[in-house]
Structure formats: C-alpha cells, structure tokens
CSV table of C-alpha atoms and ligand atoms in Angstrom, one decimal:
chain,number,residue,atom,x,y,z
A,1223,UNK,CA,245.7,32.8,56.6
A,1224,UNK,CA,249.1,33.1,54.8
A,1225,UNK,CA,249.4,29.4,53.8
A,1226,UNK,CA,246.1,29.7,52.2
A,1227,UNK,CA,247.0,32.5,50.0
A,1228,UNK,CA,250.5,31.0,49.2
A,1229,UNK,CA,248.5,27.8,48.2
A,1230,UNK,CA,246.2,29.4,46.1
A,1231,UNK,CA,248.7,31.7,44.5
A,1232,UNK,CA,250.8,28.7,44.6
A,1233,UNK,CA,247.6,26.7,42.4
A,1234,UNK,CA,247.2,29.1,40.2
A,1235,UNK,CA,251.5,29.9,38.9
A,1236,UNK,CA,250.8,26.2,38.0
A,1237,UNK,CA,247.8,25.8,36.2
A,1238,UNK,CA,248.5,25.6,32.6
A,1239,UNK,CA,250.2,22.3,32.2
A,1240,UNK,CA,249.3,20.6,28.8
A,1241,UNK,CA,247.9,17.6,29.1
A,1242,UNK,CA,248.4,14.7,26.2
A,1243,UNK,CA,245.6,12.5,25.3
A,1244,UNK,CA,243.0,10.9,27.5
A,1245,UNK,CA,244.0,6.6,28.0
A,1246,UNK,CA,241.6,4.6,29.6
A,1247,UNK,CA,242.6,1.8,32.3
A,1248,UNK,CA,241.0,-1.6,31.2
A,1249,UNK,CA,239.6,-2.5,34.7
A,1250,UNK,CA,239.2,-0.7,37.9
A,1251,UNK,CA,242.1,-0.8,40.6
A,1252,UNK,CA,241.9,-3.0,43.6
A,1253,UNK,CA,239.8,-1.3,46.4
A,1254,UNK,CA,241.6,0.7,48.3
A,1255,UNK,CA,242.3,-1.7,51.4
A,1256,UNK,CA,242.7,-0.2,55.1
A,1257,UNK,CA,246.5,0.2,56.0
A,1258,UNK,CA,247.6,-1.6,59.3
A,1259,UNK,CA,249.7,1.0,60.7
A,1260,UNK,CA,251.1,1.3,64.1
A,1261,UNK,CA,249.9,3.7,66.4
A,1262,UNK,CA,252.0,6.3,66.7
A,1263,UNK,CA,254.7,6.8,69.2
A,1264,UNK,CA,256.5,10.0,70.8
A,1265,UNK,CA,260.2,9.3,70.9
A,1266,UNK,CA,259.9,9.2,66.7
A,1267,UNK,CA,262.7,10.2,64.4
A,1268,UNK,CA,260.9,11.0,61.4
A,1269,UNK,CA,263.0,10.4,57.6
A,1270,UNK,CA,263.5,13.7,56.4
A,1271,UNK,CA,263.8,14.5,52.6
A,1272,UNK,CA,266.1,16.7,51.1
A,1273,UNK,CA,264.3,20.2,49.6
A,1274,UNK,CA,263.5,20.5,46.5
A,1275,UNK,CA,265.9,22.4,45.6
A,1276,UNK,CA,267.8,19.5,45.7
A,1277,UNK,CA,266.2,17.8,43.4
A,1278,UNK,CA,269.5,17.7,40.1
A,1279,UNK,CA,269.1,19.1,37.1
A,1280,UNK,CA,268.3,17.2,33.8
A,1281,UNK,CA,265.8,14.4,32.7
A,1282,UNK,CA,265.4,12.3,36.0
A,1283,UNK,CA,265.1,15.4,38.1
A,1284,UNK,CA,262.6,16.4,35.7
A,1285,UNK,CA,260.9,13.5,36.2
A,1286,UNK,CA,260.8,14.2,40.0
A,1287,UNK,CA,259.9,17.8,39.5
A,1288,UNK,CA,256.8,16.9,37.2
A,1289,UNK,CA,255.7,14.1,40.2
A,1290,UNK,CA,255.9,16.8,42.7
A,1291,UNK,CA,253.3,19.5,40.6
A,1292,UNK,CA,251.5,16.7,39.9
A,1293,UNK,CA,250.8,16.2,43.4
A,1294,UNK,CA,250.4,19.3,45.0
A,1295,UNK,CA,248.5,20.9,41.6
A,1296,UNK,CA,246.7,17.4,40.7
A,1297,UNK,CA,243.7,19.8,39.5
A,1298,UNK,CA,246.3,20.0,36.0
A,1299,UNK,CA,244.6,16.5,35.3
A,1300,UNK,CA,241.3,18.1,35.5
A,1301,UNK,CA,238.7,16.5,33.6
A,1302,UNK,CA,241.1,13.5,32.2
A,1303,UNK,CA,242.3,11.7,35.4
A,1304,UNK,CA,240.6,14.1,37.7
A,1305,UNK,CA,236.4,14.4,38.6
A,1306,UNK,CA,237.0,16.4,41.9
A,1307,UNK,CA,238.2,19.6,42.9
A,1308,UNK,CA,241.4,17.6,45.2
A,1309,UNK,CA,245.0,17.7,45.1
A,1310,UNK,CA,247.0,14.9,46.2
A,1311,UNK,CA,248.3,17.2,48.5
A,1312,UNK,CA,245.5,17.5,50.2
A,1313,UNK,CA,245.3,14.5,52.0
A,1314,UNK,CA,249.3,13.4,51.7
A,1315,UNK,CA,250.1,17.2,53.5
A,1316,UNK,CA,253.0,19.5,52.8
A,1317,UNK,CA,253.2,17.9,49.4
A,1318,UNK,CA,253.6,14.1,50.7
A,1319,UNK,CA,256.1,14.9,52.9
A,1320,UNK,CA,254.3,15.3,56.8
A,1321,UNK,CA,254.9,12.5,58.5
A,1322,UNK,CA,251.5,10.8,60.0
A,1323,UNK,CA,249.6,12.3,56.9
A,1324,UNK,CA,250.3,9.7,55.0
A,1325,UNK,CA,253.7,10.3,53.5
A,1326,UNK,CA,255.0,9.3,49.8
A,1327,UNK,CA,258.3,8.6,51.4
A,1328,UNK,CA,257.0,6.1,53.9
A,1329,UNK,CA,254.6,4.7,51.1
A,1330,UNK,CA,256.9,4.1,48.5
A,1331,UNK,CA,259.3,1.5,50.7
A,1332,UNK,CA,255.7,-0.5,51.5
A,1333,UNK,CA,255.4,-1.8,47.7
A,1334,UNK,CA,255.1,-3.8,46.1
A,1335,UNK,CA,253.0,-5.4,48.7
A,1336,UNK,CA,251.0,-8.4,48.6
A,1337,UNK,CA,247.3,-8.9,49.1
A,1338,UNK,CA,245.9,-12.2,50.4
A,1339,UNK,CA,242.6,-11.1,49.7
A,1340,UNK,CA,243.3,-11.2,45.8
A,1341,UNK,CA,246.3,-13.2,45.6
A,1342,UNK,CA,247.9,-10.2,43.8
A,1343,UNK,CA,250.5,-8.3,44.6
A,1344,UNK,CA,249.9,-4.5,44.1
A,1345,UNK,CA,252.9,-2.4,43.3
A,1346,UNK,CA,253.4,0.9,44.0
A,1347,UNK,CA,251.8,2.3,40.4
A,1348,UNK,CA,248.8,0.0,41.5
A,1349,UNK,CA,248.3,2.0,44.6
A,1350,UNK,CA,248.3,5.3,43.1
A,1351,UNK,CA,245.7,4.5,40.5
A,1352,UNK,CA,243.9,3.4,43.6
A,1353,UNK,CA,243.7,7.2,45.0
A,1354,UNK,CA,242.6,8.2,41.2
A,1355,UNK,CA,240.0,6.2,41.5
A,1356,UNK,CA,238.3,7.0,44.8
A,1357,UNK,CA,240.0,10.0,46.5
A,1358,UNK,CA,240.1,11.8,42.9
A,1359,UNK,CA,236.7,10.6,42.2
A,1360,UNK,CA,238.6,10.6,38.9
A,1361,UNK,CA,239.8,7.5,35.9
A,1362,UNK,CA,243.3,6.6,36.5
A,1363,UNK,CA,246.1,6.8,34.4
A,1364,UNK,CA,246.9,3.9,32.0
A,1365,UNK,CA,250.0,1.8,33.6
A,1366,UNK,CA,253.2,3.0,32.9
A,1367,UNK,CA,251.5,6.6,32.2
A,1368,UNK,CA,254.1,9.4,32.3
A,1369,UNK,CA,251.5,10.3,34.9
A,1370,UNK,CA,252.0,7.6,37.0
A,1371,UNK,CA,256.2,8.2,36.6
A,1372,UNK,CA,256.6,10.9,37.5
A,1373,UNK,CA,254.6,10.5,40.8
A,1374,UNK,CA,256.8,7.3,41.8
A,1375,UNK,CA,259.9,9.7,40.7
A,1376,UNK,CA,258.6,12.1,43.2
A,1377,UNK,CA,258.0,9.4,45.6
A,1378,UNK,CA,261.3,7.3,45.0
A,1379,UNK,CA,263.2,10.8,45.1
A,1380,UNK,CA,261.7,11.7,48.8
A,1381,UNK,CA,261.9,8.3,50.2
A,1382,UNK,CA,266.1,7.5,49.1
A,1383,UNK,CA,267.3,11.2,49.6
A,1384,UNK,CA,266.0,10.7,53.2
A,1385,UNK,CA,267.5,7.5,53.8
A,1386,UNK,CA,270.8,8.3,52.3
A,1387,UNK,CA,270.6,11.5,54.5
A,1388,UNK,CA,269.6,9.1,57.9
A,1389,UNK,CA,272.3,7.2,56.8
A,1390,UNK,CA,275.4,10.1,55.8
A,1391,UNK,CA,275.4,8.9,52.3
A,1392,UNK,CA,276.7,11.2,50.6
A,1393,UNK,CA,276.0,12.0,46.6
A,1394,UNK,CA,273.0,12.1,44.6
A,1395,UNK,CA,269.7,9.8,44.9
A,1396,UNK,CA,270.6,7.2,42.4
A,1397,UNK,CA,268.7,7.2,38.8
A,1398,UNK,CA,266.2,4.4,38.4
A,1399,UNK,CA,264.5,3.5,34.8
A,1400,UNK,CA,260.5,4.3,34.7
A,1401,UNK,CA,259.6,-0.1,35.1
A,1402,UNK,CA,262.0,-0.1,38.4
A,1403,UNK,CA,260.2,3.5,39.2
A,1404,UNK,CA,256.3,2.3,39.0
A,1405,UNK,CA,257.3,-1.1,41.1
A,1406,UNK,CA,258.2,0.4,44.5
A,1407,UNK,CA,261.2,-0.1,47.1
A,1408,UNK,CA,259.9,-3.1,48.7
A,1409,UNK,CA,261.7,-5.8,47.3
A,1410,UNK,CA,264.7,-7.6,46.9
A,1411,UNK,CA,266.4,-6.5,43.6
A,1412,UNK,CA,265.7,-3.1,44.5
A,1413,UNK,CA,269.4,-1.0,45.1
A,1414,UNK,CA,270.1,0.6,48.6
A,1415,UNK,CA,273.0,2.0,49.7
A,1416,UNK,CA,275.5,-0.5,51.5
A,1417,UNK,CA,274.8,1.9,54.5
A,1418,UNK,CA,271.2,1.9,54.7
A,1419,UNK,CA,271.0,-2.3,53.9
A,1420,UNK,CA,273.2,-2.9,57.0
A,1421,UNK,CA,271.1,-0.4,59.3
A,1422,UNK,CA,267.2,-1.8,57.8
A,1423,UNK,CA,266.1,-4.8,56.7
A,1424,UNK,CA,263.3,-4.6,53.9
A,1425,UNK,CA,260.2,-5.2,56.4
A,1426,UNK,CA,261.5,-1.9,58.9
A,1427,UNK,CA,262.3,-0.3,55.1
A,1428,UNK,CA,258.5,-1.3,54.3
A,1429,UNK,CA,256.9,0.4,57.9
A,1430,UNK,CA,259.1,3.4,58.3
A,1431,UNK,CA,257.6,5.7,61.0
A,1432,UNK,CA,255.2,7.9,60.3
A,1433,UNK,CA,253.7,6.0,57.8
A,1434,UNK,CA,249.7,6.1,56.9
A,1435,UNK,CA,247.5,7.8,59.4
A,1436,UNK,CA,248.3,6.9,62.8
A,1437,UNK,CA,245.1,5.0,64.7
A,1438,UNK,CA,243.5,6.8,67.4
A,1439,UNK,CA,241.6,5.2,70.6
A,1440,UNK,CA,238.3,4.0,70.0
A,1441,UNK,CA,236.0,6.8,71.4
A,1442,UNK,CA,234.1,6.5,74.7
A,1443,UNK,CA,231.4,6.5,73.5
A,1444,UNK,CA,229.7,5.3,70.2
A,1445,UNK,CA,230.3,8.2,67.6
A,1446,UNK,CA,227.6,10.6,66.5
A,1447,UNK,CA,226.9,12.7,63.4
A,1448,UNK,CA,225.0,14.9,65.6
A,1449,UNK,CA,227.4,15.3,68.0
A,1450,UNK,CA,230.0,16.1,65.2
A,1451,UNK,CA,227.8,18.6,63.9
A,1452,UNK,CA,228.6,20.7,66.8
A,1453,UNK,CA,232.7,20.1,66.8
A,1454,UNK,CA,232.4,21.1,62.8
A,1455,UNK,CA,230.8,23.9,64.3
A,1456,UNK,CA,233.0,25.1,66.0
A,1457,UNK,CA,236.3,23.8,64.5
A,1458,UNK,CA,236.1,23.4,60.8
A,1459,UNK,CA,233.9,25.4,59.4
A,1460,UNK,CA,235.4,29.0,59.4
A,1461,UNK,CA,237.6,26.8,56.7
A,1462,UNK,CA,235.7,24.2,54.9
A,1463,UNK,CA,232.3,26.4,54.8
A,1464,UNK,CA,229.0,26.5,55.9
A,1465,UNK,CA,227.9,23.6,54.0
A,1466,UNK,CA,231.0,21.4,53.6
A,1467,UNK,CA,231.9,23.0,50.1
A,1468,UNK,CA,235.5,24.6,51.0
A,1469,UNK,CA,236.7,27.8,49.6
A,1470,UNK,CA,236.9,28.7,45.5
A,1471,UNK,CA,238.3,32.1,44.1
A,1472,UNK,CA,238.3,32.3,40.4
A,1473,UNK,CA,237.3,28.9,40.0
A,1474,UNK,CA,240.6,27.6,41.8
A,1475,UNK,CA,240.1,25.9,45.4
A,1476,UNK,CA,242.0,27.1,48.7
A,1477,UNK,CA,240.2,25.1,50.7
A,1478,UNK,CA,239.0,21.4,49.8
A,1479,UNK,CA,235.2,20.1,50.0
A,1480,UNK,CA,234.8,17.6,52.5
A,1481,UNK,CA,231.5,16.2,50.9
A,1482,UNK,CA,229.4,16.6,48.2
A,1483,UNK,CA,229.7,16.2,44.2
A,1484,UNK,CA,233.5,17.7,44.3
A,1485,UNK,CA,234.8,15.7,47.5
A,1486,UNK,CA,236.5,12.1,47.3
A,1487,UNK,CA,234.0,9.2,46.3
A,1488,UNK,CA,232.2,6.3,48.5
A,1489,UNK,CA,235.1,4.1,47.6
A,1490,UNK,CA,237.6,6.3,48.9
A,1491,UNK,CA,239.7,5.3,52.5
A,1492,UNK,CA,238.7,8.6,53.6
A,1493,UNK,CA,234.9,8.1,53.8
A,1494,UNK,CA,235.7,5.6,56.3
A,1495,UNK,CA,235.0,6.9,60.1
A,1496,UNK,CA,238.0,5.4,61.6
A,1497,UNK,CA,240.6,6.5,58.7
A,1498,UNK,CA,239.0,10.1,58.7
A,1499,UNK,CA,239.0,10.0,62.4
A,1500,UNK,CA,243.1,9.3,62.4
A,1501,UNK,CA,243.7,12.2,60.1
A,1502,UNK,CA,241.5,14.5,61.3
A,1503,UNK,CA,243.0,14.2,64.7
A,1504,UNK,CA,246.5,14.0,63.6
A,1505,UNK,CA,246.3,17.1,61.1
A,1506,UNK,CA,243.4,19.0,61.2
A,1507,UNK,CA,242.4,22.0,62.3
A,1508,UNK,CA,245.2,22.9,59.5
A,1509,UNK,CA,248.3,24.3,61.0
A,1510,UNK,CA,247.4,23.6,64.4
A,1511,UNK,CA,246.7,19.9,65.0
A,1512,UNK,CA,246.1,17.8,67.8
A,1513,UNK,CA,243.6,20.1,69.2
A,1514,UNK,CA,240.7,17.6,69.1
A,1515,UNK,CA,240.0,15.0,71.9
A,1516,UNK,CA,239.2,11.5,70.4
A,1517,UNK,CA,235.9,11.7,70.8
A,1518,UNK,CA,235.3,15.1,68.7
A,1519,UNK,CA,237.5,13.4,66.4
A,1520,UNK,CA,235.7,10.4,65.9
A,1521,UNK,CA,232.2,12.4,66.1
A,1522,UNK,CA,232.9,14.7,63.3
A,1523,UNK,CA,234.5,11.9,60.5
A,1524,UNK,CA,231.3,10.6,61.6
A,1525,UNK,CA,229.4,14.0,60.8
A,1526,UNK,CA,231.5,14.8,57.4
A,1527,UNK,CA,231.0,10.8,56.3
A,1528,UNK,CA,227.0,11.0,56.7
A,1529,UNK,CA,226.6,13.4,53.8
A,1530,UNK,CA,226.3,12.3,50.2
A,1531,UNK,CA,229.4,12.0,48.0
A,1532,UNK,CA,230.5,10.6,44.4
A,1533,UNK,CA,228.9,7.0,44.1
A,1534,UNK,CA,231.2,4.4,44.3
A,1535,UNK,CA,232.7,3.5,41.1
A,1536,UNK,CA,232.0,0.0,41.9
A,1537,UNK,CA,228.7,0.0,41.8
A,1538,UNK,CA,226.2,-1.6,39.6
A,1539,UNK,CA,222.8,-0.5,40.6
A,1540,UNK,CA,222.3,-2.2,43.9
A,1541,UNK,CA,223.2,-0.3,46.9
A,1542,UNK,CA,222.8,-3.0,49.2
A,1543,UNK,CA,224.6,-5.3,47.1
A,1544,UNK,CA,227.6,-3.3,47.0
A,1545,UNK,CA,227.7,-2.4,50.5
A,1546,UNK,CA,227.4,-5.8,51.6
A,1547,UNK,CA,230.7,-6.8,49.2
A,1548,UNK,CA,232.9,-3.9,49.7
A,1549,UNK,CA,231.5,-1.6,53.0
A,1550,UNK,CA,231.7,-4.2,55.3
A,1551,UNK,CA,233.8,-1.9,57.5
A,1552,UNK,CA,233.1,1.8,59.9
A,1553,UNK,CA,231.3,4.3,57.3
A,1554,UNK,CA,227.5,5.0,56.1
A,1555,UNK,CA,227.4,3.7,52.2
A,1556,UNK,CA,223.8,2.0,52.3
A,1557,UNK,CA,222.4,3.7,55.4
A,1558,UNK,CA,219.9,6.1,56.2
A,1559,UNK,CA,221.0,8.6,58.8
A,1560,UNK,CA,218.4,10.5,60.1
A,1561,UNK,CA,216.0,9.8,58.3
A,1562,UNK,CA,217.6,10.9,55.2
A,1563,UNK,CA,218.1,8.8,51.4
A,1564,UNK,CA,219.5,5.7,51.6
A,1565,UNK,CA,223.0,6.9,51.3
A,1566,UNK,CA,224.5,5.6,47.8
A,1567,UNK,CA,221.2,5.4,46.5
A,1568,UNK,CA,221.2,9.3,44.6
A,1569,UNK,CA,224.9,10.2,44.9
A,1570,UNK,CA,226.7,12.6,42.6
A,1571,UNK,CA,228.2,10.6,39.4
A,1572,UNK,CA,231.7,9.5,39.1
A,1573,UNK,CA,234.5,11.5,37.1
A,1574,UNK,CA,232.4,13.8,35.7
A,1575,UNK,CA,232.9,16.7,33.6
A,1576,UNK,CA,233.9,20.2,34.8
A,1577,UNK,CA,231.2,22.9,35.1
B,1458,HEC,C1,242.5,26.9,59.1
B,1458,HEC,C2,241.7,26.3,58.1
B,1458,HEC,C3,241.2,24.8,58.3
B,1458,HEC,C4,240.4,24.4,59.4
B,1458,HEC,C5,240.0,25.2,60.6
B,1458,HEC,C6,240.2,23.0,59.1
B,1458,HEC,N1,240.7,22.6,57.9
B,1458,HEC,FE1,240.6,20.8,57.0
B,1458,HEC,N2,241.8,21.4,55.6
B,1458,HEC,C7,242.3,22.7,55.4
B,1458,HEC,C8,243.2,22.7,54.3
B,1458,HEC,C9,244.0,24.0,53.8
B,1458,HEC,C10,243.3,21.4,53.8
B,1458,HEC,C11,244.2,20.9,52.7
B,1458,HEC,C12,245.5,20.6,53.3
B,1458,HEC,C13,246.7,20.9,52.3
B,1458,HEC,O1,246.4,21.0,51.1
B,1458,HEC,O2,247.8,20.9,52.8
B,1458,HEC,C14,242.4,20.6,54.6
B,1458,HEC,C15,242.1,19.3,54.4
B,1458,HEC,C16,241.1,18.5,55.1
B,1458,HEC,C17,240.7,17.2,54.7
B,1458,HEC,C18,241.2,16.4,53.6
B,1458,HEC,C19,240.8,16.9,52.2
B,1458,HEC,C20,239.3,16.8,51.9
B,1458,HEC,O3,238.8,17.7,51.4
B,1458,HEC,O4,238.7,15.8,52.3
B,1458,HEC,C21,239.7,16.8,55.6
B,1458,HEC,C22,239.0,15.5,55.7
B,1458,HEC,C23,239.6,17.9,56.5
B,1458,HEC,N3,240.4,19.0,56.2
B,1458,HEC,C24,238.7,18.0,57.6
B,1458,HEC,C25,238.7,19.0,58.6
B,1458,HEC,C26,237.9,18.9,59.8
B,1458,HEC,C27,237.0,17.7,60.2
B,1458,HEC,C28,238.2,20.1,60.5
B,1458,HEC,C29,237.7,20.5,61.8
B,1458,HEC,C30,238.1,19.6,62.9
B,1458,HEC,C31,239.1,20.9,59.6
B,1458,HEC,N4,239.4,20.2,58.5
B,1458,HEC,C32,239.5,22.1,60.0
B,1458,HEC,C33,242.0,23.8,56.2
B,1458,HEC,C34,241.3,23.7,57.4
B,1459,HEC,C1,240.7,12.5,50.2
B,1459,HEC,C2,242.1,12.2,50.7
B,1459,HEC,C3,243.1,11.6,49.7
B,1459,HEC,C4,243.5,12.2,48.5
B,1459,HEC,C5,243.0,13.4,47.8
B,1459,HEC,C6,244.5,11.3,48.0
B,1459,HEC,N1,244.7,10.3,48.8
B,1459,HEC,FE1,246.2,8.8,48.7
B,1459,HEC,N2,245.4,7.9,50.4
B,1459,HEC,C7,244.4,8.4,51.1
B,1459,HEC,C8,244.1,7.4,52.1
B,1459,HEC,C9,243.0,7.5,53.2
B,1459,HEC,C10,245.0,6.4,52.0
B,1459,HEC,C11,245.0,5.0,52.7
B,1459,HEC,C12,245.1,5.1,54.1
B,1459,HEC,C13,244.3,4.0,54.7
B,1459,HEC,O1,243.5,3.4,54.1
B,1459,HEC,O2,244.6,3.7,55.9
B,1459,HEC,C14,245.9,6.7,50.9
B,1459,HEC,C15,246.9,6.0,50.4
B,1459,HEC,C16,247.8,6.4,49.4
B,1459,HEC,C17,249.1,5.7,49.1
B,1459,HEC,C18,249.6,4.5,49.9
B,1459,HEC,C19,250.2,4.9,51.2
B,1459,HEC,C20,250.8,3.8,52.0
B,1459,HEC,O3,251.6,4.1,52.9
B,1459,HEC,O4,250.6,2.6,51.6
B,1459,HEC,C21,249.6,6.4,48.1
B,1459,HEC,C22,250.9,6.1,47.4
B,1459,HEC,C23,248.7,7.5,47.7
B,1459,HEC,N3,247.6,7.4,48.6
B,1459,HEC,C24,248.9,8.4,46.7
B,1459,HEC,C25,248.0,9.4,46.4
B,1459,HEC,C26,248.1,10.2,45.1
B,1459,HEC,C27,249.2,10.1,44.1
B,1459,HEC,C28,247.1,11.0,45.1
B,1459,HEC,C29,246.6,12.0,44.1
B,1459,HEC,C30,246.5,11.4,42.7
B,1459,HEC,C31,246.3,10.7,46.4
B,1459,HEC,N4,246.9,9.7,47.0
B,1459,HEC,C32,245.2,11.5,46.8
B,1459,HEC,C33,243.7,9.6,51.0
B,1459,HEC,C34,243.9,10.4,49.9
C-alpha cells in the first residue's frame, strides 16, 4: 500500500494553498454530456508527456505547476469550488496523465467542441467547470478564474510536450496567453508545430488514443446491484470501506468515497452505469486493472450507482421532472431499488460546507 501512503503524504505536503476570494458563476455549466469514444484497441501508441520536471522555470511554468496541484490536491479549493472530498486526480489517474482514464492530454485537443444539443460550442474552460459542478459536487470557478488557467496550462503543457515529443520537436512547449489557454486545441488558429500539422489533422488531433473511458461490451446479462454487491465484496472494499466511505487519516482522504454525502453528485458522468462500468474495468482495482470480467464490471457501477449521493444541482423540487429532462440515459436518479427512497428524493445537499 505504498501508493497510498505516498498520496496521502503526497495530500498533505500540499495542503496549505491560500485561496483568494469566493466568485460565483452566473449559471450552471452545460450537463456533462456522454463522450463518444472509441473502444479501445491493443496495437495503441499512447502520447506520452514529458515529467514534470520538465515543466521551465518562470511565470508560464508556474502557471502549469499550479494546474498540476490543482489537480491532483483539488481538496485546496475546499469549501469554495469544492463540496466533496475528490481530487481531480481521482478520476483523471496518475494526475491526468493514464491513458484510458480519461486523460487531460487527450481532452484538451477535443475543445472547443460543439454541441448540437445547445447549439453552443463548449470550450475547454466550459468543460472543466462541468466536473466542478457534478464530480466536485462543488460551484465552479468564475470564467477566466486563475483557477480555471492554470488547469488548461496543466492540460495545454501535457497535451503539446507529448506531441512535440511524438513528433522530435525539439525545444520548449510554446507559451500561450490565459484567453488562448481556457479555449482548447481544437481549432484552427490554434499554433502546432509544422511537424505535428503535417502528421494530424485537427479531427485525429481532437480523438487522440486513449481518450475518455474506453466502452466495454454490454454485459450478458442485465446488470444487478445485488450481484455487484458481491464483486464489491470481494474486490473493492478492503479499499473503498465497508460502507462505500473510503479511507480518511487526520481528516485528509487516501482513499475516495464512492457514494454518499462526500462522493460526486447525481449529475456527475460517473453515476452513470455504463461510464462507471468503463472505468471501473479499465482502472480499478487500483494498480492492478483489468482484473474484472464485464459482467462484474457492469454489476458493481450498478451496485455503487444505487446508493444515494449529492442531489443533482439541477434540480428544482421534482424528482421525476428532472429525471425525465436530464436522466434519460443507464443510472438510478428517480428510482426505487429495492424497495428503498425514491432515489433523488432525500439526497445529501450540493456544495456544502465542511464539517
Ligand atoms: C487497492 C485499493 C483499491 C481497490 C481494491 C479499489 N480501488 Fe477504487 N480507487 C482507489 C484509489 C486509490 C482511487 C483514486 C485513484 C487516484 O487518485 O489515483 C480509486 C478511485 C476509484 C473511483 C473514482 C473515484 C470515486 O471516488 O468515485 C471509483 C469509482 C472506484 N475507485 C471504484 C472502485 C471499484 C468499483 C473497485 C472494485 C472493483 C475498486 N475501486 C477497487 C483504490 C482502490
Ligand atoms: C468522479 C470522477 C471525476 C472527477 C473527480 C473529475 N472528473 Fe472530469 N470527468 C469525469 C467523467 C466521467 C468525464 C466524462 C466522461 C464521459 O462522460 O464519458 C469527465 C470529463 C472531463 C474532461 C473532458 C474529457 C474529454 O476528453 O473530453 C475534463 C477536461 C475533465 N473531466 C476535467 C476534470 C477536472 C479539472 C476535475 C477536477 C476539478 C475533474 N475532471 C474531476 C469524471 C471525473
């Protein structure tokens, strides 16, 4: 259990941060829609970021180095941007970087990206705010935040110093201002390497490999919370705890809650069953993955996304009316499983304070 002690000793070296005053966004971000990723496949070259230690000295790399705590210690934002007991990290593994879990390098070529559904296009500041919202449980940063920056420096700063490495382009990842930063690399004005333009064109720049959570097969048969009960059993809880509720020492997490009033909210892509499914199978158990069949895999998102979580930060006092608008889609916001509440109907608030 090395990692875990490294990522707790890890949490607490960077707790500490001062944080400036608290800016509220005028309206919610757009729901956070499904990606459509392609299923994964084995001959893969993954991009491969340069280390950290990479990362140059002076204001921009600063920039980048504040993204990057800001991910993996997103518990700094406690209280302001931040109603769970997440990180980033947590989700996006080895600090955005794993391909397959949803990598910032991957992400960052996929914006700004247009939405039919809204006739808007959502740029990559847009999609962060999104994960404030729902996987933070939390009240995102104002646009152009310092917040929001840095985490597209981080982003911008994985994604080109992969490229030009793919690529042998040699020299430092070019400096960007913060209004090219929060837009995303998905777009015609934005500067590539001659190198990298003649080997991608901006759609293979926008689905990179490795991006998102790869989709699993459907499962054989229908998924089951009880049946998931079993693999959780077996697989997940010597980690994640009897009841769902991780690991805390002195107050500081190790291990993340998978449901319950400090977990990611209803509106969150992980509380769907087939998003959770693809991660879970892909990632989890931590440090050894891909040790699931489908089915288990399937079974227990089911189990973990049957149990009450934030309310969705989109709702106005009628369940069903918000499930039918926004839940039309593989999860449990609105039903009764076994018997239990209505689930939705007495879930734990949104961005609330700290005990
Ligand atoms: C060896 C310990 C360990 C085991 C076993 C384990 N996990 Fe995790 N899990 C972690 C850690 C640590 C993270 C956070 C990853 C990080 O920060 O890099 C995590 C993250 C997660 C997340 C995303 C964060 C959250 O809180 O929602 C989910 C979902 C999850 N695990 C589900 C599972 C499921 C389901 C199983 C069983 C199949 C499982 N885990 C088994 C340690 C474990
Ligand atoms: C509980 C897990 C979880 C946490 C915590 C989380 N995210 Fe996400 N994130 C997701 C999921 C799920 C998706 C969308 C995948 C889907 O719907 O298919 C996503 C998508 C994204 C994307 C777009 C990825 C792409 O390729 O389009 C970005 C960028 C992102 N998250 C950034 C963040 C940031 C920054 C934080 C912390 C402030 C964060 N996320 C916290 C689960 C999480």
């Amino acid at each position: 259990m090395n990692h875990v002690k490294s990522l707790r000793s890890a949490l607490i070296a960077l707790v500490g941060l001062c944080v400036p005053s608290l800016v509220i966004a005028a309206e919610l971000p757009d729901k956070q829609a499904e990606l459509q990723v392609k299923p994964k496949s084995e001959d893969t070259v993954y991009l491969n970021p340069r280390e950290m230690s990479a990362i140059p000295q002076g204001a921009f790399g600063d920039k980048v180095r504040q993204g990057y705590q800001l991910f993996v210690n997103t518990q700094q934002l406690r209280g302001k941007y931040v109603g769970n007991e997440l990180n980033c990290s947590n989700c996006h593994m080895d600090a955005g970087r794993k391909p397959n879990a949803s990598p910032l390098w991957a992400a960052y070529m996929a914006y700004p990206a247009y939405r039919k559904k809204n006739d808007k296009v959502n740029s990559f500041q847009d999609r962060i705010q999104g994960c404030f919202t729902y996987s933070m449980n939390g009240q995102a940063p104002a646009n152009g935040s310092e917040e929001l920056v840095a985490l597209s420096a981080y982003s911008y700063w994985l994604a080109m110093s992969g490229l030009m490495d793919q690529y042998q382009v040699a020299g430092e990842v070019p400096e960007l201002s913060d209004a090219e930063l929060l837009k995303g690399g998905k777009r015609e004005d934005f500067a590539l390497p001659a190198a990298v333009k003649a080997a991608m064109n901006i759609d293979e720049l926008a689905k990179l490999p490795g991006r998102g959570f790869p989709p699993i097969d459907k499962p054989e048969l229908a998924y089951s919370p009880e049946r998931g009960a079993t693999v959780y059993q077996a697989h997940c809880q010597a980690c994640h705890g009897d009841d769902g509720q991780g690991l805390a020492i002195a107050g500081v997490y190790s291990l993340p809650p998978l449901w319950g009033p400090q977990s990611f909210n209803w509106g969150a892509g992980m509380h769907r069953v087939n998003t959770a499914a693809n991660f879970i199978y892909e990632n989890m158990p931590f440090g050894k993955s891909i040790q699931l069949t489908n089915q288990q895999a399937w079974d227990v998102a089911a189990y973990i996304n049957s149990k009450d979580r934030p309310q969705d930060p989109r709702f106005k006092g009628d369940v069903e009316a918000l499930q039918k608008q926004y839940h039309n889609h593989q999860g449990y916001y609105g039903q009764s499983v076994n018997g239990g509440a209505v689930l939705g109907s007495q879930s734990y608030p949104v961005n609330p304070d700290k005990k």
